[in-house]
Amino acid sequence: METGYAKLTVRFEDPFWVLLYERFGGGTCEACKLPFGAEPGDQEVYAFLLENWRQLKFSPPVAMEPPPERKLNPKRARREARRAVQPSAPGTRAQQALALQREEGKAARARRTRQEREAEEARKFALRQEKRREKRKGH
């Protein structure tokens, strides 16, 4: 049976508080970045996630290798726990996932713009052809 886990980080990125939600499973990582206004409390974050879970837009999955199984030294575990609590930059996997999401949005926007431009050119061409036909008819 495949197991997965998620990680939620609340950070302050001037001027907003940002929720970074990462979910891992099946050898992939997906990320979602949500701007939040004022500093959210635990209850507010939990209520927000419960209400808006289905509307979250996650990045495309990024492949990752599973973390190696290792036994932690107690001092190292304490240091890592302290680092996890301190504010830090988003994980590189999350950054990659968000960058991939931005690139896909950019490509979709370019496709849509190109289609609109081609449709406009076709409309103008048809209009010119119609004008030429009208001139050739004569009155």
C-alpha angles and dihedrals in degrees: 000000000000116000127198138184139198136216126205120195124186113200138168113239107177117284099008140044111241130204113211110195117189124182125193129193142122091028093300139103126212126185137197125190118203125185115222125193114218123015105292123224123221092259093050092051092047093048091047092052092047093050099040103032095116094049096055112119109215124194119249112279116274116207116241136173117244115259113260117255109247139159112243125225108234092237091050091048090053092049092049092049090052091050091049091056095047116083112260141162118283117274116269091244090056091048090051092049093050092046090052090051091051091049092051090051090049092050092048090050091050092050091049092048092048092051091049091049092049091048091051091049091050091050092051091047092052090049092052091048091051091051090050091051091050091051092049093051092065124197 
